[in-house]
PDB file of C-alpha atoms in Angstrom:
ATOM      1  CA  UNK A   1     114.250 113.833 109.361  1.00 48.00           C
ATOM      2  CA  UNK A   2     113.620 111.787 112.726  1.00 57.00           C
ATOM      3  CA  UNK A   3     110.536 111.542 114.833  1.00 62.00           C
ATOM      4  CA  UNK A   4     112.620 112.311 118.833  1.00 64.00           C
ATOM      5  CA  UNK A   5     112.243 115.408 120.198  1.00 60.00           C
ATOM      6  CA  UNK A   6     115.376 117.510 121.088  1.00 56.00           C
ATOM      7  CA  UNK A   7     117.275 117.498 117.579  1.00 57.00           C
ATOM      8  CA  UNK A   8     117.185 120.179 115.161  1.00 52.00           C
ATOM      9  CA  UNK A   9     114.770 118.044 112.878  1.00 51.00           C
ATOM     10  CA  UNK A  10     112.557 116.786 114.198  1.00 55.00           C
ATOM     11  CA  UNK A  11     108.632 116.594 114.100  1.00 52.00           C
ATOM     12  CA  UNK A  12     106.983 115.031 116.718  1.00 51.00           C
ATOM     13  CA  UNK A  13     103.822 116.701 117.422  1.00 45.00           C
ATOM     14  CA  UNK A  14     104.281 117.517 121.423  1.00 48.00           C
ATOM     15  CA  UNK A  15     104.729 120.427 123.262  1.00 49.00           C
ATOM     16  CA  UNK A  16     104.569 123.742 121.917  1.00 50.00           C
ATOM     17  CA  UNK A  17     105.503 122.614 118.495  1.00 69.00           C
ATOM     18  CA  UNK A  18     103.009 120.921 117.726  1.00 79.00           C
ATOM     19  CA  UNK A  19     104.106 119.496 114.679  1.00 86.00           C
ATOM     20  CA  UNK A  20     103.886 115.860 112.175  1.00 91.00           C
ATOM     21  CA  UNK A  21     106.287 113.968 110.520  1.00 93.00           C
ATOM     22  CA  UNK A  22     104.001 112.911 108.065  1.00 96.00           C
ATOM     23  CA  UNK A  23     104.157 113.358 103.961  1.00 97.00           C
ATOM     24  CA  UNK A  24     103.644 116.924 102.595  1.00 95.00           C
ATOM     25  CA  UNK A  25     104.706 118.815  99.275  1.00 95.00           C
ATOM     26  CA  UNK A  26     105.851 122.382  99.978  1.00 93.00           C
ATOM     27  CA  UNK A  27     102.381 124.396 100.538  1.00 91.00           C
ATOM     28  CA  UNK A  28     100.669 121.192  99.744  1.00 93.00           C
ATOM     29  CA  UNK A  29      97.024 120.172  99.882  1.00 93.00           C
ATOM     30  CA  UNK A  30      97.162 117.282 101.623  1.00 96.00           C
ATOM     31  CA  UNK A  31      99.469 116.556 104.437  1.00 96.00           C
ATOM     32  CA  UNK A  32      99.363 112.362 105.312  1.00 97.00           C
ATOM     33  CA  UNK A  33     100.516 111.914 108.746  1.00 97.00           C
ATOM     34  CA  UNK A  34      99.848 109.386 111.707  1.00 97.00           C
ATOM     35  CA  UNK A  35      97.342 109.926 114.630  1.00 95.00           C
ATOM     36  CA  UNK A  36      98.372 108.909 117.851  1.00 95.00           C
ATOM     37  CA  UNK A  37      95.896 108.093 120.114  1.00 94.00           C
ATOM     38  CA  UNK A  38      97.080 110.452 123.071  1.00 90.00           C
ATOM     39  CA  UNK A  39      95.787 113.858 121.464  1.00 85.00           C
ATOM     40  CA  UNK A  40      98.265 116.582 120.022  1.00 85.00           C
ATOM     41  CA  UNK A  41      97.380 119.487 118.196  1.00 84.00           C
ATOM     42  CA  UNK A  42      99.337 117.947 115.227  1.00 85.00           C
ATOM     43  CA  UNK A  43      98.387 114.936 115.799  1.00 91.00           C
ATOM     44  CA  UNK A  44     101.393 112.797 116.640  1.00 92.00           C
ATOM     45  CA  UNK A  45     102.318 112.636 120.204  1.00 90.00           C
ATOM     46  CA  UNK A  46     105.981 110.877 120.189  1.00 90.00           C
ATOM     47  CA  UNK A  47     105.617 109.166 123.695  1.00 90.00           C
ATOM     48  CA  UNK A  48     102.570 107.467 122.752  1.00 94.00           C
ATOM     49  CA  UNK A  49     103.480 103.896 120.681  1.00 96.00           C
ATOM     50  CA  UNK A  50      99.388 103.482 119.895  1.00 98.00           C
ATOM     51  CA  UNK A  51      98.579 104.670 116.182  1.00 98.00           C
ATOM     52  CA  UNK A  52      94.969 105.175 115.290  1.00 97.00           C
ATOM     53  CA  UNK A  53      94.931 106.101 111.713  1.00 98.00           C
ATOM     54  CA  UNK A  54      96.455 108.154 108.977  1.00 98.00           C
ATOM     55  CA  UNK A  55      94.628 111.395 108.026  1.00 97.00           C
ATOM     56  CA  UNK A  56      94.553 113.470 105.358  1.00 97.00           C
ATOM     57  CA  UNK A  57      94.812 116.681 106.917  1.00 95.00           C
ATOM     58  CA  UNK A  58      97.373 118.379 109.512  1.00 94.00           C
ATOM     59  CA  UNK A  59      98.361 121.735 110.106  1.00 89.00           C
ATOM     60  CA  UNK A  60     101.626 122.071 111.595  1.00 86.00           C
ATOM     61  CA  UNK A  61     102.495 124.703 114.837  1.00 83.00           C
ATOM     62  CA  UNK A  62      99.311 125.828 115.511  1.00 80.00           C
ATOM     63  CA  UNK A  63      98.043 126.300 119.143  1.00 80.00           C
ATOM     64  CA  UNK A  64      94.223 125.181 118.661  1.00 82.00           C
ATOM     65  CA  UNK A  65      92.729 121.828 116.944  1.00 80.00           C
ATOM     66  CA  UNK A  66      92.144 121.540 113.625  1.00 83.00           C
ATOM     67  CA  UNK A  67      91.928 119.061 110.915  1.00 93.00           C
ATOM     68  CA  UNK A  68      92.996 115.589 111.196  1.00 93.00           C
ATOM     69  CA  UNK A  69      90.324 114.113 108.928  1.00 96.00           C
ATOM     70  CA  UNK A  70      89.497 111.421 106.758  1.00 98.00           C
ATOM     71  CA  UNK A  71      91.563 109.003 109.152  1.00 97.00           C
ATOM     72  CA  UNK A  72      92.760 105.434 106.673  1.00 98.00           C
ATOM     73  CA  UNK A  73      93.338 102.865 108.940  1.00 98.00           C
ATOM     74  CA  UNK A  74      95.031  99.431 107.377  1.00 99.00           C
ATOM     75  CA  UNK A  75      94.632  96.018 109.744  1.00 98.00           C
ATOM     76  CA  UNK A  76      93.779  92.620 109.313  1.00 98.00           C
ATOM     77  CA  UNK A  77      90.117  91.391 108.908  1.00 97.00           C
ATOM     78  CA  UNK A  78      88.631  90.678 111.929  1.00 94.00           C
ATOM     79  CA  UNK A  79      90.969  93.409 114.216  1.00 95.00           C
ATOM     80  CA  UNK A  80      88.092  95.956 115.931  1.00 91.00           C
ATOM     81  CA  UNK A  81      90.867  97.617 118.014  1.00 95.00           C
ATOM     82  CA  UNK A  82      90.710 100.728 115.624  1.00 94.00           C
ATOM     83  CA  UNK A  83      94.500 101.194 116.703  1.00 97.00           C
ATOM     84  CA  UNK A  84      98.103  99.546 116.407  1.00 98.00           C
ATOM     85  CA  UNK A  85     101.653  99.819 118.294  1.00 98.00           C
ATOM     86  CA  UNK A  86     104.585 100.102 117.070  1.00 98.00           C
ATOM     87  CA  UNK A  87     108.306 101.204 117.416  1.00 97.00           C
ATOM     88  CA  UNK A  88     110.084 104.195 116.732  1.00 96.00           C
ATOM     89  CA  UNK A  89     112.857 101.726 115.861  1.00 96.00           C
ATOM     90  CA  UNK A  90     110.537 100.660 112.674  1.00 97.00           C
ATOM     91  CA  UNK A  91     109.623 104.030 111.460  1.00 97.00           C
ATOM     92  CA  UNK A  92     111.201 106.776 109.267  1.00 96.00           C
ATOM     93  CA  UNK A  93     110.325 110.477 108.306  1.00 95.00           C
ATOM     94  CA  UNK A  94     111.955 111.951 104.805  1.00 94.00           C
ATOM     95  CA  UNK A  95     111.065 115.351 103.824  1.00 93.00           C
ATOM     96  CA  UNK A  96     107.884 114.057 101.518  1.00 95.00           C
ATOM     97  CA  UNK A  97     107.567 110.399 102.996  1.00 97.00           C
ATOM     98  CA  UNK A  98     106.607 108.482 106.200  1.00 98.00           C
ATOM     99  CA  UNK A  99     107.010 104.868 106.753  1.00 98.00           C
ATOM    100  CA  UNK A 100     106.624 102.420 109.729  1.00 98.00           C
ATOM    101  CA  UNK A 101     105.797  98.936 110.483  1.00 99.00           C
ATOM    102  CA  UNK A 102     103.642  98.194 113.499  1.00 99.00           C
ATOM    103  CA  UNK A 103     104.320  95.293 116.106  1.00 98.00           C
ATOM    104  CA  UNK A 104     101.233  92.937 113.991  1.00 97.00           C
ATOM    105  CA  UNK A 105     103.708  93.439 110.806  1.00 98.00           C
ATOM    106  CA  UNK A 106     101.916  95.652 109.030  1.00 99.00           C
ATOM    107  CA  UNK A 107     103.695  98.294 106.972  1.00 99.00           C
ATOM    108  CA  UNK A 108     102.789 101.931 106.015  1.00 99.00           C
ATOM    109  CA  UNK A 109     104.407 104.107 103.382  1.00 99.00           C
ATOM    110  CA  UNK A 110     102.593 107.403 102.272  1.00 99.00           C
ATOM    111  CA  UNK A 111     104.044 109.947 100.001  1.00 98.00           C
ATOM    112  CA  UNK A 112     102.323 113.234  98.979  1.00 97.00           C
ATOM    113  CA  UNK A 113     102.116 115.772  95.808  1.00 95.00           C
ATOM    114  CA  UNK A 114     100.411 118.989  95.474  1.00 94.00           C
ATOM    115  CA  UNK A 115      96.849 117.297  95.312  1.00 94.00           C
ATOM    116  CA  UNK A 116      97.404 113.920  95.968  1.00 97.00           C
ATOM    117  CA  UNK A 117      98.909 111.466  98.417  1.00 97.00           C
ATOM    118  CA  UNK A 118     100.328 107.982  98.120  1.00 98.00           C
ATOM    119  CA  UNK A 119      99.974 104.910  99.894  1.00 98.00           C
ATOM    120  CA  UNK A 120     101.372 101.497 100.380  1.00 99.00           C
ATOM    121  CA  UNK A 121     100.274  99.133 102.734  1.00 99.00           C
ATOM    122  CA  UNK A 122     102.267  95.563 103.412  1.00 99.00           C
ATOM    123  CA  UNK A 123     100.210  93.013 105.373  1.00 99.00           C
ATOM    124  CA  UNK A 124     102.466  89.834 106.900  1.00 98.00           C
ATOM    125  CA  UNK A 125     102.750  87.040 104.574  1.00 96.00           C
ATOM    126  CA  UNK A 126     102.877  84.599 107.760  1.00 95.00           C
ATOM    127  CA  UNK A 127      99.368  85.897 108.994  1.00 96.00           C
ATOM    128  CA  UNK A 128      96.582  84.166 107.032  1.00 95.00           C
ATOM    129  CA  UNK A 129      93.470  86.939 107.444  1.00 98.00           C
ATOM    130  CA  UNK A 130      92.933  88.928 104.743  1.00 98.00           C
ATOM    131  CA  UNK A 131      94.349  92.450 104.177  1.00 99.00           C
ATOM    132  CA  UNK A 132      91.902  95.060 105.072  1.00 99.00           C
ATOM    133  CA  UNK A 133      91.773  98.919 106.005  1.00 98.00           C
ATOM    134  CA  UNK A 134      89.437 101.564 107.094  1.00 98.00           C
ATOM    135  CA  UNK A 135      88.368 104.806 106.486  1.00 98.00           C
ATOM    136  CA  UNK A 136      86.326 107.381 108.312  1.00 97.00           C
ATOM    137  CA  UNK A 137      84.871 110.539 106.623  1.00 97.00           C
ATOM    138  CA  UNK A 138      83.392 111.432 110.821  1.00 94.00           C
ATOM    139  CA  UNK A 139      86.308 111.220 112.583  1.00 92.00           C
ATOM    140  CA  UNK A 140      88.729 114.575 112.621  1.00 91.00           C
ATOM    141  CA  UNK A 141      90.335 116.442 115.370  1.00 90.00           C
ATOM    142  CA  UNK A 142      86.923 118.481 116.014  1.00 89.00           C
ATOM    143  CA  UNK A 143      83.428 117.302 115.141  1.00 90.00           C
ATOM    144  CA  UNK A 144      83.230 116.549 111.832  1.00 94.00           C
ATOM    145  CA  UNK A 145      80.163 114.295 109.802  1.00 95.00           C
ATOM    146  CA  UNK A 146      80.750 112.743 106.428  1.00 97.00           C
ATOM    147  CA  UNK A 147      79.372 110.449 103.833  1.00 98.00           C
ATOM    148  CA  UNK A 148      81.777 107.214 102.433  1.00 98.00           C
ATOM    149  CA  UNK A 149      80.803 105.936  98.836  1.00 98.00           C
ATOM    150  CA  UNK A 150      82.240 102.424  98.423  1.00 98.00           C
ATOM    151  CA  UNK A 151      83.028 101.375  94.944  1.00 98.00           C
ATOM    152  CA  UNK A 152      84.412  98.075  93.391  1.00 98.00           C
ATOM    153  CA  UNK A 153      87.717  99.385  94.023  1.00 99.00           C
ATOM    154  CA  UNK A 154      86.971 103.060  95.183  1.00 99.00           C
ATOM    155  CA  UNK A 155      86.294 105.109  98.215  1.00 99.00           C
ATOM    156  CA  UNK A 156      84.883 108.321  97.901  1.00 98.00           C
ATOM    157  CA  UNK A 157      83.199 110.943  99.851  1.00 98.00           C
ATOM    158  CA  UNK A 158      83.301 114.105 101.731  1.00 98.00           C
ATOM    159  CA  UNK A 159      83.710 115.441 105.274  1.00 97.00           C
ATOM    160  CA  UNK A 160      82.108 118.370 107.128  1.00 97.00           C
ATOM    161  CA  UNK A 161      84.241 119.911 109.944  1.00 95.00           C
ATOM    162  CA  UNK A 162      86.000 123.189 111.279  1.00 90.00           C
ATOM    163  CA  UNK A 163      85.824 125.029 114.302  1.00 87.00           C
ATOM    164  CA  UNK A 164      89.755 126.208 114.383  1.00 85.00           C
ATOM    165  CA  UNK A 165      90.117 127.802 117.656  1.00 84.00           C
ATOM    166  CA  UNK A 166      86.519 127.431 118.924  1.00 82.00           C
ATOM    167  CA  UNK A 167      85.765 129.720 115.640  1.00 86.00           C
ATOM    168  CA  UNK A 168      82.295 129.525 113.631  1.00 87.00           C
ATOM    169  CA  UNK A 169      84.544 128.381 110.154  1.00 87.00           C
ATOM    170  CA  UNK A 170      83.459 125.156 108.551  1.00 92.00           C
ATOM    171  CA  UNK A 171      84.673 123.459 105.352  1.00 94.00           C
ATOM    172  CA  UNK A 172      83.309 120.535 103.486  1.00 96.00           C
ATOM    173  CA  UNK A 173      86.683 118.223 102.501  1.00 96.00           C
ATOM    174  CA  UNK A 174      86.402 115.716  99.518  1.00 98.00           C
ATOM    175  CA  UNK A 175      88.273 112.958  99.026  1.00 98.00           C
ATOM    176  CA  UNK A 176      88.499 109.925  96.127  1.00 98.00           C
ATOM    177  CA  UNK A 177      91.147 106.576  96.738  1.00 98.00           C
ATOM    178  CA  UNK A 178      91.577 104.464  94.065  1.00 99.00           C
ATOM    179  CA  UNK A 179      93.226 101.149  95.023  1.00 99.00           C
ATOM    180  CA  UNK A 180      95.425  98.606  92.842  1.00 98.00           C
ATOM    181  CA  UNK A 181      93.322  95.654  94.194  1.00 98.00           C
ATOM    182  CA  UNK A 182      89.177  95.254  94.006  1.00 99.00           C
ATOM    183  CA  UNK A 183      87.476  94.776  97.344  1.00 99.00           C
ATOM    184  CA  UNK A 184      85.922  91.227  98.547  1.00 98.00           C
ATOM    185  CA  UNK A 185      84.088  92.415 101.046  1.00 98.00           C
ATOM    186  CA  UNK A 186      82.927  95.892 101.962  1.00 98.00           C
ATOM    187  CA  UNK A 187      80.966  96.932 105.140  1.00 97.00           C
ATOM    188  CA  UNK A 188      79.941 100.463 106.603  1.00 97.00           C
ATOM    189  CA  UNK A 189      80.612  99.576 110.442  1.00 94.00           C
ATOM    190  CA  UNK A 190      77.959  99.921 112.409  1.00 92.00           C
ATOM    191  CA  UNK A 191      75.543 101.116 109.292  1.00 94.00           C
ATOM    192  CA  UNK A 192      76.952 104.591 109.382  1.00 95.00           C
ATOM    193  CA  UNK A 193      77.159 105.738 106.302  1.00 97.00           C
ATOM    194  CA  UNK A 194      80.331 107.878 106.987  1.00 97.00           C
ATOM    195  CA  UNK A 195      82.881 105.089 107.741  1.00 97.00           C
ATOM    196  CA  UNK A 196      84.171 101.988 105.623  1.00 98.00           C
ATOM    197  CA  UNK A 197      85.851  98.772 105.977  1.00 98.00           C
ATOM    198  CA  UNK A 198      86.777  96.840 103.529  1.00 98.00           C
ATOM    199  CA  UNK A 199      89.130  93.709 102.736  1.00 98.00           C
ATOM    200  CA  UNK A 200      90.928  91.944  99.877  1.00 99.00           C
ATOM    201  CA  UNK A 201      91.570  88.143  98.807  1.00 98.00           C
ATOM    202  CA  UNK A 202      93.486  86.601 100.883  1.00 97.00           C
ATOM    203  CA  UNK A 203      96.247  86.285  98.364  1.00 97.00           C
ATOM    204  CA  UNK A 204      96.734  90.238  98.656  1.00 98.00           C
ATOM    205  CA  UNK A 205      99.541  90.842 100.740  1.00 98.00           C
ATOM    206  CA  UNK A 206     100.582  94.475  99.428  1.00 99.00           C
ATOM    207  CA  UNK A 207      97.947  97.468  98.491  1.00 99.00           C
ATOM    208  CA  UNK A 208      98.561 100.647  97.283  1.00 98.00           C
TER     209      UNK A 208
END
């Protein structure tokens, strides 16, 4: 499965399609895709190289926003761009699995189940700033406000959004990542208590 538009499979997010290449089981619950920063319905538009974030949430061929929350972000301590570019050269689409390596050398590799999704991030062994990531329970492709519980080695929370279509519909989202390495330092930017960044020794180069 390829990311360019004009062959038979592929799932790029622009035009009328409006579709991701991101990891989903057949009629999944969580769909794990990247967010460009140039705005598609699904998310992903290919001519943009900019990505802002991996959500949670996509729904695929649909004319109106929707969805798009819990955004995970992985960077380098220190980075406040909230975005990274990359190559479509370094990035693959599988039915079930996603994978690409921005320009900073950072590497992404989600996988998804029924109820579940998978990550593993790579951080560049030649860069000495800790590994770190984000995660933002308010950011979604509508309004949406959330709370972000950090843990020792746990985030948790839930998310408030809707309005499919300019509709009345909300739902309340929840979400719980458990990662393979505790945190050294946790923050909630800014004090909100919706969003969290967090980052690992300096020894941790891989985090799933």
């Amino acid at each position: 499965v390829a990311t360019a538009p004009g062959g038979a499979d592929f799932g790029h997010g622009g035009g009328a399609g409006n579709t991701f290449p991101g990891a989903t089981a057949p009629l999944g619950g969580v769909q794990w895709s990247p967010d460009t920063v140039t705005y598609q319905h699904g998310g992903y538009a290919y001519g943009d190289n900019r990505i802002r974030g991996f959500s949670l949430t996509h729904i695929s061929g649909a004319g109106c926003k929707d969805y798009g929350n819990v955004p995970f972000m992985p960077m380098l301590a220190g980075d406040t761009s909230g975005q990274a570019t990359f190559s479509h050269a370094n990035e693959q689409a599988t039915p079930g699995n996603y994978r690409v390596t921005f320009d900073n050398g950072i590497g992404s590799e989600l996988t998804a189940t029924q109820r579940s999704g998978i990550a593993r991030f790579t951080y560049p062994a030649t860069d000495d700033r800790p590994a770190a990531l984000s995660v933002d329970a308010g950011k979604a492709f509508n309004a949406a406000t959330g709370t972000v519980d950090i843990g020792t080695d746990t985030l948790s929370g839930f998310t408030d959004s809707g309005g499919f279509c300019k509709s009345a519909n909300r739902y309340r989202l929840y979400f719980h990542a458990v990662f393979d390495h505790p945190f050294a330092h946790v923050v909630h930017p800014d004090g909100r208590p919706g969003a969290a960044q967090v980052s690992f020794d300096p020894d941790v180069r891989t985090v799933t």
